[in-house]
Coordinates of C-alpha atoms in Angstrom, one line a residue:
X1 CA 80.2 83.5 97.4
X2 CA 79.6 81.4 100.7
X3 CA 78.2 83.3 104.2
X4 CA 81.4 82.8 106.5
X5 CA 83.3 84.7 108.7
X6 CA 87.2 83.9 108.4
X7 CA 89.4 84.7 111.5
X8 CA 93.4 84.3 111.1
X9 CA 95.5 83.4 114.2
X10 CA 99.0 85.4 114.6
X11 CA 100.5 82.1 114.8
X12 CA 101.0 80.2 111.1
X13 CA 97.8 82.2 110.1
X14 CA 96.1 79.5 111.2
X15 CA 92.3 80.1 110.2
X16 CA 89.6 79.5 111.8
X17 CA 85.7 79.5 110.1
X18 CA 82.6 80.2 111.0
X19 CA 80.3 79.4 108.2
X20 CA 76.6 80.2 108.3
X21 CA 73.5 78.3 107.2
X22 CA 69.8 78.9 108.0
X23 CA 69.8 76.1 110.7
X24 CA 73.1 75.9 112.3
X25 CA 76.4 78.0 112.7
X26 CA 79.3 75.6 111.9
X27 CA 83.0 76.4 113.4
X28 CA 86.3 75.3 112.3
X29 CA 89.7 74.5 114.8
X30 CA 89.4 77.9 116.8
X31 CA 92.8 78.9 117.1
X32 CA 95.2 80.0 118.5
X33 CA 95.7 82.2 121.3
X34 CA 93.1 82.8 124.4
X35 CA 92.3 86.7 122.4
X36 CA 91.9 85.2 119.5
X37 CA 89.2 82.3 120.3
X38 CA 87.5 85.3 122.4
X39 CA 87.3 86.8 119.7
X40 CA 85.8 83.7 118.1
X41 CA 83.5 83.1 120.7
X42 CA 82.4 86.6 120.8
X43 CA 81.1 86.7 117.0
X44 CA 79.8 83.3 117.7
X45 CA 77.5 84.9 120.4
X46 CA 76.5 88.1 118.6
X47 CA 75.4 86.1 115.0
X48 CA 74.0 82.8 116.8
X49 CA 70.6 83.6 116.7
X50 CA 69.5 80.6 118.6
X51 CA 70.9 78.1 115.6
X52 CA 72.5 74.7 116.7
X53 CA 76.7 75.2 116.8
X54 CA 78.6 72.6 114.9
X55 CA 82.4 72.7 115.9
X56 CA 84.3 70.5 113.5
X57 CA 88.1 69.6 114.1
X58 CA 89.4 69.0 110.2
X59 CA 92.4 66.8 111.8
X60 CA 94.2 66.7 115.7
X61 CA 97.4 68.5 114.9
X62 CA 98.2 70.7 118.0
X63 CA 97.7 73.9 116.9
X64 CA 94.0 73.4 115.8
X65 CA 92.9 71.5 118.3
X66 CA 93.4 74.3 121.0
X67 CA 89.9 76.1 120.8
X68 CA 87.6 73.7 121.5
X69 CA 86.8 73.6 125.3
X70 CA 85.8 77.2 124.8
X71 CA 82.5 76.0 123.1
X72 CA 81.0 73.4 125.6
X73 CA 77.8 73.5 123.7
X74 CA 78.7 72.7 120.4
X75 CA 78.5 69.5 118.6
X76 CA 81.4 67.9 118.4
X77 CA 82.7 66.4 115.0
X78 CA 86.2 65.1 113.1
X79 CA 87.4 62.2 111.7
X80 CA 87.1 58.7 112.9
X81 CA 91.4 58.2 113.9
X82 CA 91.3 61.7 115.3
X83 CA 89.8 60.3 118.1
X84 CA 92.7 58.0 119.1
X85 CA 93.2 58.5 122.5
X86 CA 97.4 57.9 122.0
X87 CA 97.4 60.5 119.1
X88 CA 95.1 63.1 121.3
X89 CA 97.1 63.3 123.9
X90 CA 100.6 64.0 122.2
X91 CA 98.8 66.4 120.2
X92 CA 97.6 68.4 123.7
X93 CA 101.3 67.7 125.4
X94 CA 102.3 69.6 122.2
X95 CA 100.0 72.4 123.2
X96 CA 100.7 72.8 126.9
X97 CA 104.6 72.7 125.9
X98 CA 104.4 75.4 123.2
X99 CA 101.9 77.6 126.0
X100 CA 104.3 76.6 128.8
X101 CA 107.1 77.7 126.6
X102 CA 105.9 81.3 126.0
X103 CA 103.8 81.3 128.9
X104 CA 100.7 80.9 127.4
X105 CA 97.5 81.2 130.0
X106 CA 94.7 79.4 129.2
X107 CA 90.9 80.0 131.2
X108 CA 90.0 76.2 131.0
X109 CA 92.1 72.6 131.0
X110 CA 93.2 70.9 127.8
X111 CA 91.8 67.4 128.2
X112 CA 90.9 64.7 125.3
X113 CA 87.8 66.1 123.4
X114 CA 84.5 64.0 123.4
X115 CA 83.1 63.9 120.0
X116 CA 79.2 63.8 119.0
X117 CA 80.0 62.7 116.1
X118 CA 83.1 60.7 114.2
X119 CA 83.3 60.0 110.2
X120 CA 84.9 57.1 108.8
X121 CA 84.0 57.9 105.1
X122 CA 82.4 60.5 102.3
X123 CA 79.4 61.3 104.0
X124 CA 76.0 63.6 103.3
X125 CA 75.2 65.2 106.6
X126 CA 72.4 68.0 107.2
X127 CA 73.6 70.8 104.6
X128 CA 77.4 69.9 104.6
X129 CA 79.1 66.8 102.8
X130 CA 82.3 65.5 104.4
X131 CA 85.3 64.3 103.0
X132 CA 88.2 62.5 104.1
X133 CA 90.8 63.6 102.5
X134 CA 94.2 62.3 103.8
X135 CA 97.8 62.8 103.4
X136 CA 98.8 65.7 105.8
X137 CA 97.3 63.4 108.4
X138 CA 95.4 60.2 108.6
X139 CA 93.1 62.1 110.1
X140 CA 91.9 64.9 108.3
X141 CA 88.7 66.0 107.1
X142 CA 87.3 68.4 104.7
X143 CA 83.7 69.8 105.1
X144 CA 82.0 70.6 101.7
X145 CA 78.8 73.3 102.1
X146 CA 76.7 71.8 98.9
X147 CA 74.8 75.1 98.2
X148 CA 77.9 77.6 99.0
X149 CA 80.0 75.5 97.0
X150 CA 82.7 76.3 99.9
X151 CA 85.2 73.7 100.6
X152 CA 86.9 74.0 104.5
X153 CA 89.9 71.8 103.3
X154 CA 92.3 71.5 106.0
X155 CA 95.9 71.4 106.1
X156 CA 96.1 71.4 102.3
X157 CA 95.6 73.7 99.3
X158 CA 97.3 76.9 101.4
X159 CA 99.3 80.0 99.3
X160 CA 101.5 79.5 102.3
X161 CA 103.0 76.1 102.5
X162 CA 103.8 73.1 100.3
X163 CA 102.3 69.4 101.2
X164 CA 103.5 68.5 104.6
X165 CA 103.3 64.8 104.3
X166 CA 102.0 61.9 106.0
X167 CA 101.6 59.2 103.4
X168 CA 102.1 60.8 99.6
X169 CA 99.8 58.3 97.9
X170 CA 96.5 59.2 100.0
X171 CA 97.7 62.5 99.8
X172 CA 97.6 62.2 95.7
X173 CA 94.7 61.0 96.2
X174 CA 92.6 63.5 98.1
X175 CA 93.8 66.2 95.7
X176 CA 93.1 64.2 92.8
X177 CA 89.4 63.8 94.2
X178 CA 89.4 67.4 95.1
X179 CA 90.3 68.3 91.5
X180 CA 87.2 66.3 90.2
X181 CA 85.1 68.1 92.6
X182 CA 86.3 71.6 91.1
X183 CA 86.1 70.6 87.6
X184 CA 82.9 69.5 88.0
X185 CA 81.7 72.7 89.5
X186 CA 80.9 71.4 93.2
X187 CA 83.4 73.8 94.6
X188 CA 84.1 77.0 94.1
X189 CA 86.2 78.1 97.1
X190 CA 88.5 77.1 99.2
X191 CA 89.5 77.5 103.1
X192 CA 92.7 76.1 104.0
X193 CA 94.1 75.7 107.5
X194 CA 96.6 78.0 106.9
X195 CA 96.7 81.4 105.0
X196 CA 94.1 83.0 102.4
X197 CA 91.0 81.3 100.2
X198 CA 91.4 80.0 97.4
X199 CA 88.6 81.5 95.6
X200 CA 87.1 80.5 91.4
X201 CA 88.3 77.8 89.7
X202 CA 91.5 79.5 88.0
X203 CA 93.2 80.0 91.8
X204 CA 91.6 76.5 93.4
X205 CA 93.2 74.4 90.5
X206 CA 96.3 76.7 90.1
X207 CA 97.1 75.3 93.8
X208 CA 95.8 72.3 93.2
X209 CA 98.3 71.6 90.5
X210 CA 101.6 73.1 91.7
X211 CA 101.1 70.8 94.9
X212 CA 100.9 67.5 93.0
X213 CA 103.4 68.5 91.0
X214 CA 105.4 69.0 94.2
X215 CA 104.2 65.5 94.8
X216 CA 104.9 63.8 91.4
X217 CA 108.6 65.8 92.0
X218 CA 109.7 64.7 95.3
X219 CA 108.4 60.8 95.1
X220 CA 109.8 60.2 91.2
X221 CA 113.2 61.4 92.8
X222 CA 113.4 59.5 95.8
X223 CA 111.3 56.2 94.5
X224 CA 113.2 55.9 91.4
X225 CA 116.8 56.5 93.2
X226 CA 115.5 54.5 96.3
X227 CA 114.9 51.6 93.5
X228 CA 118.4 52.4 91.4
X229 CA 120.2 52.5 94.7
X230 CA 121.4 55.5 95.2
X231 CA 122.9 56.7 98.5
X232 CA 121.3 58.8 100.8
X233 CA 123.3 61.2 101.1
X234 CA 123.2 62.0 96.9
X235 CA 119.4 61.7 97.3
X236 CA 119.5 64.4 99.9
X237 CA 121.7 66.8 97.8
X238 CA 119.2 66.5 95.0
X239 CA 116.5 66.5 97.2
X240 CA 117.2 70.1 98.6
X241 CA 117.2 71.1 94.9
X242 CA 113.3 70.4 94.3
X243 CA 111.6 73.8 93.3
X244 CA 107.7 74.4 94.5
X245 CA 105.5 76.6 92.3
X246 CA 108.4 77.5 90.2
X247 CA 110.5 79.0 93.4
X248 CA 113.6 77.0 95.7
X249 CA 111.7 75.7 98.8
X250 CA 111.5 78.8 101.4
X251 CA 114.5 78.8 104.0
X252 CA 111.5 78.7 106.5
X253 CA 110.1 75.5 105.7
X254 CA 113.5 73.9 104.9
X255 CA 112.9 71.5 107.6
X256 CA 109.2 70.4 106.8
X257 CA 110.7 69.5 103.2
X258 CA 113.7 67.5 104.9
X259 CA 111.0 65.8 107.1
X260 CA 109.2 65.2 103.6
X261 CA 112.1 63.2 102.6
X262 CA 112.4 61.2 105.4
X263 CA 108.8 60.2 105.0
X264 CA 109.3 59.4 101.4
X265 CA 112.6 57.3 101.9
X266 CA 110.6 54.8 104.5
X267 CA 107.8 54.8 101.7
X268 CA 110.2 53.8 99.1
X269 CA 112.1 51.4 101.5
X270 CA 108.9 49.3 101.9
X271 CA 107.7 49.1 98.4
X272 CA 111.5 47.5 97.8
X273 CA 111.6 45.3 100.6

């Protein structure tokens, strides 16, 4: 199996990677608290060795985003939109209100990250390959290590959470290019942003499959009674009903699935006009 070192934030378990090559040491959203990027930073510093540090941001949601002005030196990389300046800096007003909330002391100032590097498609790079894959945000990008076969994914594939959605067709997408990828033995782990690995074939396309069933689920009800003209209200009754991996939808993530909905109903909306 790959050479990484996987640390879990208290908050979501939100992980955070550090995956090791000959050349470079590459990091992933360090997260989420100031112990736990200390932490981070410390293990950086005692395995470095001299190698180059790549720190790559797999999308700009709040909570991963956090980490980075702890590691100055490091080459900066994400996605191509996850550098848009609007989208930045709601995602960093969303940090300083949840640390101002629960009083939350940070040693350096959130401001807009500068990025050495932005990708705008599938692209070979060093000893890594990376992927847009969106969905769970425009934004969002996996990092494949080729030789490792070890697949930093993201806000997808977690045991924790069904797809949080931000356009169900590109998210279909990236796990059906994902799947491909698996099946033809390019990856055989997988880091999500939240939670444990996903680790051989059996578990990666066990998750793979229960989320786009969750997908072909929640858009067949709502596009098909969007198109029949059902009333909201009905759709939302049945909607609450949907099952994910076999099990109701967790009281916990109640509202993520309602916000699901809502994101589903304007997608069906446009596709009728």
């Amino acid at each position: 199996m790959a050479d990484y070192k996987l640390f879990t934030s208290c908050l979501w378990q939100t992980t955070s990677a550090v995956v090791s090559t000959d050349d470079r040491l590459y990091l992933f959203d360090p997260a989420y608290f100031p112990h736990e990027i200390e932490a981070i930073a410390d293990y950086v510093q005692n395995v470095r060795d001299g190698r180059e540090l790549v720190l790559v941001l797999t999308h700009g949601d709040w909570d991963h985003i956090a980490g980075y002005p702890r590691f100055p030196d490091a080459r900066l990389i994400g996605h191509k939109q996850i550098a848009s300046p609007e989208r930045l800096a709601k995602q960093l007003r969303k940090t300083n209100r949840f640390d101002g909330s629960y009083y939350v002391h940070r040693p350096y100032e959130l401001v807009p990250p500068l990025f050495d590097k932005l990708v705008e498609q599938t692209e070979a790079w060093e000893e890594v390959k990376f992927l847009p894959v969106p969905g769970h945000k425009q934004d969002q990008l996996a990092t494949l290590f080729c030789a490792q076969k070890l697949l930093v994914a993201g806000d997808m594939l977690s045991n924790l959470e069904f797809p949080f959605i931000a356009d169900s067709s590109d998210y279909a997408a990236s796990l059906a290019a994902i799947q491909k990828l698996v099946e033809d033995g390019e990856i055989a782990e997988v880091v999500p942003g939240h939670g444990v690995p996903a680790k051989g074939r059996e578990e990666i396309m066990h998750r793979i499959r229960r989320d786009q069933q969750y997908l072909h689920d929640t858009r067949t009800l709502i596009f098909e009674g969007v198109a029949a003209g059902l009333d909201e209200q009905t759709l939302t009754e049945r909607f609450g009903q949907i099952c994910y991996d076999g099990q109701p939808i967790n009281e916990h993530l109640r509202d993520a699935h309602e916000q699901n909905r809502v994101q589903l109903m304007k997608e069906a909306k446009s596709l009728t006009g």
